Short mmCIF file of C-alpha atoms in Angstrom, two decimals:
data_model
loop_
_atom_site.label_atom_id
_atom_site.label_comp_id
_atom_site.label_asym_id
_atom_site.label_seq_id
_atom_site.Cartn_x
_atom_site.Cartn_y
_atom_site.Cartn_z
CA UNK K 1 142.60 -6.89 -100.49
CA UNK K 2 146.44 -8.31 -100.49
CA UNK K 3 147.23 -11.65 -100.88
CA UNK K 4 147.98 -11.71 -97.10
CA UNK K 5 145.43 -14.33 -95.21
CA UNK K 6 145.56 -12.88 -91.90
CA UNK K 7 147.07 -10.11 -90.05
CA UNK K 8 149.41 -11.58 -87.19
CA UNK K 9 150.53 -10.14 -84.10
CA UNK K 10 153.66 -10.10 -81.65
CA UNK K 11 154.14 -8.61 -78.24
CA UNK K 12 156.93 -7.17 -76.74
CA UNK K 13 156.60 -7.43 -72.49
CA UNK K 14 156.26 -3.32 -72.65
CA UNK K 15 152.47 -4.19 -72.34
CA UNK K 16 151.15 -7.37 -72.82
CA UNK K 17 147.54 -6.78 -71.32
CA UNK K 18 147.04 -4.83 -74.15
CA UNK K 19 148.20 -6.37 -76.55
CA UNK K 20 145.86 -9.56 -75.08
CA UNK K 21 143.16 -6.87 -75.74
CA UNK K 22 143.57 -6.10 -78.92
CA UNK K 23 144.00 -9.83 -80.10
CA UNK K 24 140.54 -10.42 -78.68
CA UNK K 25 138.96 -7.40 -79.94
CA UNK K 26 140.02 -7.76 -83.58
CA UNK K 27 139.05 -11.63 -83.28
CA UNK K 28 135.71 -9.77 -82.21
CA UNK K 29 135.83 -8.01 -85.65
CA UNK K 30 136.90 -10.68 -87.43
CA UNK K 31 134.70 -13.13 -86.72
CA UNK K 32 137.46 -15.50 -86.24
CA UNK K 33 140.26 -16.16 -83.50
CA UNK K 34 142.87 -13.74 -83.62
CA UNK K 35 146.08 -14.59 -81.10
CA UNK K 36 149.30 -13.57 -80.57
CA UNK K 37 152.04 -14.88 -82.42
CA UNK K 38 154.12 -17.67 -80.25
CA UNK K 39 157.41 -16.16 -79.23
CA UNK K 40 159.81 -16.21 -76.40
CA UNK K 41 161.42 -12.89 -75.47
CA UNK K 42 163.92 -12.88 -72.71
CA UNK K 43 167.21 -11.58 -71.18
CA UNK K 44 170.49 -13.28 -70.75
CA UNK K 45 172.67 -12.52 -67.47
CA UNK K 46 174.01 -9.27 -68.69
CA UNK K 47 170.61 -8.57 -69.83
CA UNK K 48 171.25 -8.73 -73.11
CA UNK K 49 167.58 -9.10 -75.24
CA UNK K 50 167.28 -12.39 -76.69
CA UNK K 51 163.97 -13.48 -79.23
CA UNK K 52 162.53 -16.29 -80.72
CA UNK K 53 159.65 -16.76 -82.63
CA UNK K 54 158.00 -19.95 -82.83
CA UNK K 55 155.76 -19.76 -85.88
CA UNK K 56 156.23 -19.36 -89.47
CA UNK K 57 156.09 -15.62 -90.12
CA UNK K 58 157.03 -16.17 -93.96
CA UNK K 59 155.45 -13.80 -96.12
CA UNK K 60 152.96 -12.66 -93.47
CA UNK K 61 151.79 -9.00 -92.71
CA UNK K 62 152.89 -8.74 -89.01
CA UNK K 63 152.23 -5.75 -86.22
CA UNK K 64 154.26 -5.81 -83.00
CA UNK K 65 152.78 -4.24 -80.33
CA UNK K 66 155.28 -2.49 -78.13
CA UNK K 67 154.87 0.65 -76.41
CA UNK K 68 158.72 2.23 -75.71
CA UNK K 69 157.70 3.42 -72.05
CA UNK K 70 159.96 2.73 -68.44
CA UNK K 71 162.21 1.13 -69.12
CA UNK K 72 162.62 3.19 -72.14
CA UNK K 73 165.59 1.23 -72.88
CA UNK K 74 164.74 -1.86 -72.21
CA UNK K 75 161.31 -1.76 -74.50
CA UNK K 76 163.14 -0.12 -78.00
CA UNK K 77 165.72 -2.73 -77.61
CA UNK K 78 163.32 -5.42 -77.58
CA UNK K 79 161.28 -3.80 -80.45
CA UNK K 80 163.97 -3.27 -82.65
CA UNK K 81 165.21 -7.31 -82.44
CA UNK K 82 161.81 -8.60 -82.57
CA UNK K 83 162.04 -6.18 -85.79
CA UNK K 84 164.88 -8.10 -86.49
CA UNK K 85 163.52 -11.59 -85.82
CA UNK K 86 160.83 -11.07 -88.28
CA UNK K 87 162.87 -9.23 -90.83
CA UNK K 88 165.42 -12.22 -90.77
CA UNK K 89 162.52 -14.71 -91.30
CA UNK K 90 160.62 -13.04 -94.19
CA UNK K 91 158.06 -11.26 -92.93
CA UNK K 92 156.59 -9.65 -95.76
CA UNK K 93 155.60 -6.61 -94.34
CA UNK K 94 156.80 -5.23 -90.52
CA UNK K 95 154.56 -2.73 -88.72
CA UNK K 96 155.30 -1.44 -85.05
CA UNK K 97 152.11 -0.37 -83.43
CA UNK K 98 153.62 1.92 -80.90
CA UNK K 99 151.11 3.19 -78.50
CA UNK K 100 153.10 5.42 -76.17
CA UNK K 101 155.91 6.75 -78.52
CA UNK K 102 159.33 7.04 -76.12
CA UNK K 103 161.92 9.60 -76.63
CA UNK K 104 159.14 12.05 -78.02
CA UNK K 105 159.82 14.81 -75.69
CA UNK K 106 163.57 15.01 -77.12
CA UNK K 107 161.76 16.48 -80.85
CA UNK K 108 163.99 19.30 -81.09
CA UNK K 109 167.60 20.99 -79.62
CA UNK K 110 166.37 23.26 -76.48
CA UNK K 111 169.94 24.28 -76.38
CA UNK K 112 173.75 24.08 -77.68
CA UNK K 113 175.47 20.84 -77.86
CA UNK K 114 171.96 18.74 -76.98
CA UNK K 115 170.25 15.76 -78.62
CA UNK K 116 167.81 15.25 -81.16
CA UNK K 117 166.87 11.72 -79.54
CA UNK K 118 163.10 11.26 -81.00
CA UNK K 119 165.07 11.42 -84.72
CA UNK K 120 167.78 8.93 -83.28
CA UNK K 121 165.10 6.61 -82.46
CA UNK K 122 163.18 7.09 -85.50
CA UNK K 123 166.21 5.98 -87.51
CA UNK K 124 166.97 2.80 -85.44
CA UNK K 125 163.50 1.93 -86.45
CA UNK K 126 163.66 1.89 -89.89
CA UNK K 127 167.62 0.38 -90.09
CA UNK K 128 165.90 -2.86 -88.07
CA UNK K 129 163.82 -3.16 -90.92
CA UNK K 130 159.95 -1.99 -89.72
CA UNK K 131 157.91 -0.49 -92.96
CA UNK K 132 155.13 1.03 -90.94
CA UNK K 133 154.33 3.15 -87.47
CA UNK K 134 151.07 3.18 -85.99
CA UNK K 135 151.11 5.30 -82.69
CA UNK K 136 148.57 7.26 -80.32
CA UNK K 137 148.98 11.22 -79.63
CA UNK K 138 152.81 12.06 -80.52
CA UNK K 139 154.01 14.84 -78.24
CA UNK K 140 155.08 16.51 -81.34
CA UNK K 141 153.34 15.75 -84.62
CA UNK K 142 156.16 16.67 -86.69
CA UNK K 143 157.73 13.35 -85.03
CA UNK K 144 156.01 12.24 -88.47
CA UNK K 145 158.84 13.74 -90.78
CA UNK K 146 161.46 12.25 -88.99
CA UNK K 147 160.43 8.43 -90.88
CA UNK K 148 161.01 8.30 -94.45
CA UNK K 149 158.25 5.14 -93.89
CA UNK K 150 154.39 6.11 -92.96
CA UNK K 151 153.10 7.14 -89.63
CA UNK K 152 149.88 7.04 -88.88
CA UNK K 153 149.53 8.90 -85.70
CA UNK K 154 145.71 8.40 -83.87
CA UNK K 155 144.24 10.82 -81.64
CA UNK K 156 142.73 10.00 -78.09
CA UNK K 157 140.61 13.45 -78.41
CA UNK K 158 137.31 11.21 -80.23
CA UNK K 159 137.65 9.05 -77.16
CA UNK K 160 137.72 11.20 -74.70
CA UNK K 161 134.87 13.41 -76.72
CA UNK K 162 132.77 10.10 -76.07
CA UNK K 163 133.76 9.91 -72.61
CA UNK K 164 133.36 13.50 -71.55
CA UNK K 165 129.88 13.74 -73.07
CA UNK K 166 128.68 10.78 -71.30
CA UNK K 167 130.11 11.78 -67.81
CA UNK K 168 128.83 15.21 -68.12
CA UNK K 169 126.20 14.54 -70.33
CA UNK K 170 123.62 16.65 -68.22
CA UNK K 171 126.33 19.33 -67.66
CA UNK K 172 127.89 19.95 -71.02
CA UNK K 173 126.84 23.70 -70.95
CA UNK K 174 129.13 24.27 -67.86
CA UNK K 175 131.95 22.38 -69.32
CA UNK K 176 135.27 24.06 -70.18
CA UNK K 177 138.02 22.69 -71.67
CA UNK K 178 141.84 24.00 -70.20
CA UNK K 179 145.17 23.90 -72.25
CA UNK K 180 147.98 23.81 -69.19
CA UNK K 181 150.25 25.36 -71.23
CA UNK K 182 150.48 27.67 -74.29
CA UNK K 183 151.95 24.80 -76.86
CA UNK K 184 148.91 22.61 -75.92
CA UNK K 185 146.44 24.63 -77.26
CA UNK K 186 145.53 22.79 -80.42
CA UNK K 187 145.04 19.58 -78.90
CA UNK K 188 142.85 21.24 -76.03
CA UNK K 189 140.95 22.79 -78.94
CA UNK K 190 140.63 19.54 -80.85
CA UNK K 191 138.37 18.62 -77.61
CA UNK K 192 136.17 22.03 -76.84
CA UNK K 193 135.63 21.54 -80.60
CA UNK K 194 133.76 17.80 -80.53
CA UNK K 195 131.72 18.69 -76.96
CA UNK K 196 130.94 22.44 -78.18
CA UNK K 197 133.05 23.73 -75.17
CA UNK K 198 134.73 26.82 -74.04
CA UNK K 199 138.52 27.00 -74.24
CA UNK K 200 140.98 28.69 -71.65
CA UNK K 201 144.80 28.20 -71.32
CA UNK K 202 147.17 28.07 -67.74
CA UNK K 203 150.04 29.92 -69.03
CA UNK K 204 152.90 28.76 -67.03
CA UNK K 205 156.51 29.85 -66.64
CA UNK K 206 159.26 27.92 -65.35
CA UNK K 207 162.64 29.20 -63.52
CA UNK K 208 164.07 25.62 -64.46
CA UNK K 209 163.13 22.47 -65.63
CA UNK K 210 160.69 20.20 -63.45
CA UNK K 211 159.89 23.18 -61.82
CA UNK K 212 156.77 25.82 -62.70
CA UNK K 213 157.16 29.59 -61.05
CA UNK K 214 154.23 30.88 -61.79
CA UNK K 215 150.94 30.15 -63.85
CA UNK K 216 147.99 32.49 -64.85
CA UNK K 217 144.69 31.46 -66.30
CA UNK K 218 143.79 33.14 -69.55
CA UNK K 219 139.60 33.05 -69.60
CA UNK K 220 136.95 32.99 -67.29
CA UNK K 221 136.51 29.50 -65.42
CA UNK K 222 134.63 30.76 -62.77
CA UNK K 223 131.91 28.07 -61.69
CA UNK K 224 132.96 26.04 -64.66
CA UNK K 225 133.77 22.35 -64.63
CA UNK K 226 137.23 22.80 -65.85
CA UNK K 227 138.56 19.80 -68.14
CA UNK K 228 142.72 19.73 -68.36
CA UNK K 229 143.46 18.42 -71.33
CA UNK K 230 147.34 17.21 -72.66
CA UNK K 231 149.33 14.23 -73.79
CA UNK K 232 151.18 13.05 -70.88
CA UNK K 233 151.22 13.31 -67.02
CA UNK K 234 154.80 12.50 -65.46
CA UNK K 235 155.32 13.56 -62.11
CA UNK K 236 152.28 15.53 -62.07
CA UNK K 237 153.16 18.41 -60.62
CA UNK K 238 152.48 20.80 -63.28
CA UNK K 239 148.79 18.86 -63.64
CA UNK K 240 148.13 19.30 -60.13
CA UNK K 241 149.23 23.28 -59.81
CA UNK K 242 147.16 23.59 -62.80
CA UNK K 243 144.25 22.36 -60.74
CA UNK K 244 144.64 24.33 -57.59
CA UNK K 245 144.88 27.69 -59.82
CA UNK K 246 141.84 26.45 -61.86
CA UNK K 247 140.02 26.30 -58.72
CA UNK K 248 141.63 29.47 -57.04
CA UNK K 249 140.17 31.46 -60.25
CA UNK K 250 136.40 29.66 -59.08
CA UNK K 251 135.98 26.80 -60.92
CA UNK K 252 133.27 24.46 -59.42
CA UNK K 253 135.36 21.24 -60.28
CA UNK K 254 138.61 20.20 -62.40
CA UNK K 255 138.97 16.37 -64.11
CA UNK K 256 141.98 15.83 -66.52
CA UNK K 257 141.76 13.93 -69.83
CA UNK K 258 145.74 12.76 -70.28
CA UNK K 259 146.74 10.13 -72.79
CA UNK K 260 149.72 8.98 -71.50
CA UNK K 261 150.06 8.18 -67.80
CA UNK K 262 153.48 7.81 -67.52
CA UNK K 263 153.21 8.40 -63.53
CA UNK K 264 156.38 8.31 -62.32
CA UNK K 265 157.87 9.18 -58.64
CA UNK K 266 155.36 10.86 -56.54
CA UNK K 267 152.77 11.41 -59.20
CA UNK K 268 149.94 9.24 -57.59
CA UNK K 269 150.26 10.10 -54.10
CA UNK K 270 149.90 14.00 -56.06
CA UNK K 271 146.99 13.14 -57.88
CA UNK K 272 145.03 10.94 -55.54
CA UNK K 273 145.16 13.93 -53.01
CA UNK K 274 145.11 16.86 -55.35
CA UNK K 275 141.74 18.71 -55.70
CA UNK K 276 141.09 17.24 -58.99
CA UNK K 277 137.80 15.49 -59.11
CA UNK K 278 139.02 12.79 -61.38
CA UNK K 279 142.20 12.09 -64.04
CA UNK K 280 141.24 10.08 -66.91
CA UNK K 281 144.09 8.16 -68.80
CA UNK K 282 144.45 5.68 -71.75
CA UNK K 283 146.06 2.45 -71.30
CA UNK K 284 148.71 3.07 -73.80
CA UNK K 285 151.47 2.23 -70.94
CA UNK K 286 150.61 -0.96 -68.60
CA UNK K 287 148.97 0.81 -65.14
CA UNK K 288 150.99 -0.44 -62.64
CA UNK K 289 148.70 -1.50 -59.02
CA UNK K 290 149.12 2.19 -57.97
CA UNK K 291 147.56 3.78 -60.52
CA UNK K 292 145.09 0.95 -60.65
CA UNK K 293 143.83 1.44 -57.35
CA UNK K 294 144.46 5.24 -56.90
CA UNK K 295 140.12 6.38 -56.26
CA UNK K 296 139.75 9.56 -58.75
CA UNK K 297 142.35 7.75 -61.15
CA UNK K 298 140.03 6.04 -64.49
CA UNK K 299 141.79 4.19 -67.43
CA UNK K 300 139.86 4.01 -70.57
CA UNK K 301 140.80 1.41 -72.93
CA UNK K 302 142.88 1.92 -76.60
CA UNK K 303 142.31 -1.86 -77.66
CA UNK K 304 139.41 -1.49 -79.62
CA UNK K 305 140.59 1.84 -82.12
CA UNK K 306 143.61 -0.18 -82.11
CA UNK K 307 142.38 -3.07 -83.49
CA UNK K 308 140.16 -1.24 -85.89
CA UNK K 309 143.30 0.41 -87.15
CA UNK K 310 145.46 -2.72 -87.53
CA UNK K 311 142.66 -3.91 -89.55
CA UNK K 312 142.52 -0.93 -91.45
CA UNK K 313 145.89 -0.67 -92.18
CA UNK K 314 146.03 -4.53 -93.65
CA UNK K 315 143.10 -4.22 -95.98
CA UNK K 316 144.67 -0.72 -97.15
CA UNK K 317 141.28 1.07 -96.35
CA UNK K 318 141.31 4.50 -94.21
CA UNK K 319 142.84 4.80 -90.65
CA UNK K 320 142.11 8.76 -90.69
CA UNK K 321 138.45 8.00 -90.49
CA UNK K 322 139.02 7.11 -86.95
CA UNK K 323 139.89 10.58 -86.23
CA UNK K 324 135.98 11.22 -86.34
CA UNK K 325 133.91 10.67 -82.54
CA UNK K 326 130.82 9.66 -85.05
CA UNK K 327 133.18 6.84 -86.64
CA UNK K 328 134.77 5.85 -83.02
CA UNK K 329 131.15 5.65 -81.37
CA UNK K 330 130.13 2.26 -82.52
CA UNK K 331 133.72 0.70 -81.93
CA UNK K 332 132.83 2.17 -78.11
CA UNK K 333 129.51 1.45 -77.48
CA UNK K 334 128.73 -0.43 -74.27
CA UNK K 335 132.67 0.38 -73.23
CA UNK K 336 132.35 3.53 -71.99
#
């Protein structure tokens, strides 16, 4: 045990609900109250980022929770000064709990004279002083080697393994679990492997970017419920073509299990009257009223295997036990 008291944490605006959430769920835990550190974080006329924390931070083990999603910008700014806040005011140890990791898409150079952003970022992170990264379902796990600091990325697959056996729990043997695209297979398999599914891929091709030109499903989905499984959801174009083909090829229904419902532009008006049965997301960005209120749109919460981990990571015992459905259950029970 270190010679910290108490774990403390500090929101960035990105997504204060949960960060409320996970405050009350590790005060569950705890056994005592948990709250978010006192701070004020706001923007000048010019919109410059300006922070101050109210409470003595000396020497403590702090987490900021701040997920780097719209307004990309906006949100890493304010991460990387809080960063600086505590840094400045002897913090003893900085972690950024990141649940929706921005810039992740940008992992590699697609082409001459192009970016490697996610590596960008990752240095701006450690520069402003944070030690640690806790983060849900990188786009690209080799995200990891970019920090010369540890990164302990979680996986939504055990909660969505809980989630899927209890909505189809009478069902299971018709369940089959779809990869809509070829360099999503391992995650898809991650999930047919803790429900004892059936896998099948959408291979898609696109002419340009934002913009698929044909798909074909690999496998046999005929009167299967087909589950769509992958990181993020956008625009949701590519989600919802998946779906018609899925059904086109006889599947008897199609949900999706995404992590991070980014759902920009036009992408609930395309779910809500797509022929998907149901999209399940994680609340790792804030749900704005749209997606809120969409019908066949659920949001299943990341608080408590958050909390669990921050707890985790300040009494140096195992997060990668939380990779197991068996260890998540418990944390779950009665949530979903």
């Amino acid at each position: 045990m270190p010679n910290i008291v108490e774990p403390k944490l500090i929101s960035g605006n990105a997504n204060l609900p949960l960060a409320q959430a996970i405050a009350r769920r590790m005060t569950m835990y705890r056994g005592m109250n948990v709250g978010l550190v006192d701070a004020r974080i706001e923007r000048f006329n010019d919109q410059e980022i300006f922070v101050e924390v109210y409470e003595n931070v000396r020497g403590e083990d702090m987490f900021i929770i701040q997920s780097t999603s719209r307004p990309a910008n906006d949100n890493l700014m304010e991460l990387l000064i809080i960063t600086d806040a505590l840094r400045r005011s002897s913090a003893a140890r900085i972690t950024a709990v990141i649940p929706y990791f921005g810039y992740a898409r940008q992992d590699r150079r697609t082409k001459a004279r192009t970016p490697i952003s996610a590596k960008l970022v990752a240095n701006m992170m450690v520069e402003a002083g944070i030690e640690r990264i806790l983060t849900l379902d990188l786009h690209a796990t080799q995200i990891q080697g970019f920090f010369d600091i540890p990164v302990d990325n979680l996986y939504a697959s055990p909660i969505f393994a809980i989630d899927a056996k209890t909505q189809f729990q009478d069902r299971l043997d018709q369940v089959m679990v779809v990869s809509p695209d070829v360099g999503g297979v391992a995650r898809a398999r991650e999930l047919a492997k803790r429900i004892n599914a059936p896998l099948s891929i959408v291979d898609k091709r696109r002419e340009k970017p934002g913009e698929v030109a044909e798909m074909t499903v690999i496998g046999d989905v005929k009167d299967k419920i087909c589950l769509i499984v992958d990181d993020m959801c956008d625009t949701a174009g590519t989600l919802c073509k998946a779906a018609e083909v899925l059904m086109d090829n006889g599947a008897s229904e199609v949900h999706a299990y995404i992590t991070h419902g980014v759902m920009s532009g036009p992408a609930v008006d395309r779910v809500t009257n797509s022929v998907m049965k149901s999209l399940v997301i994680t609340d790792s960005i804030q749900p704005t009223e749209a997606v809120q209120s969409a019908p066949n749109i659920r949001i299943l919460p990341t608080a408590p295997i958050f909390a669990q981990s921050i707890l985790n990571i300040w009494s140096g015992t195992s997060v990668s036990s939380l990779f197991e459905t068996d260890t998540l259950a418990p944390i779950y029970e009665g949530i979903l």
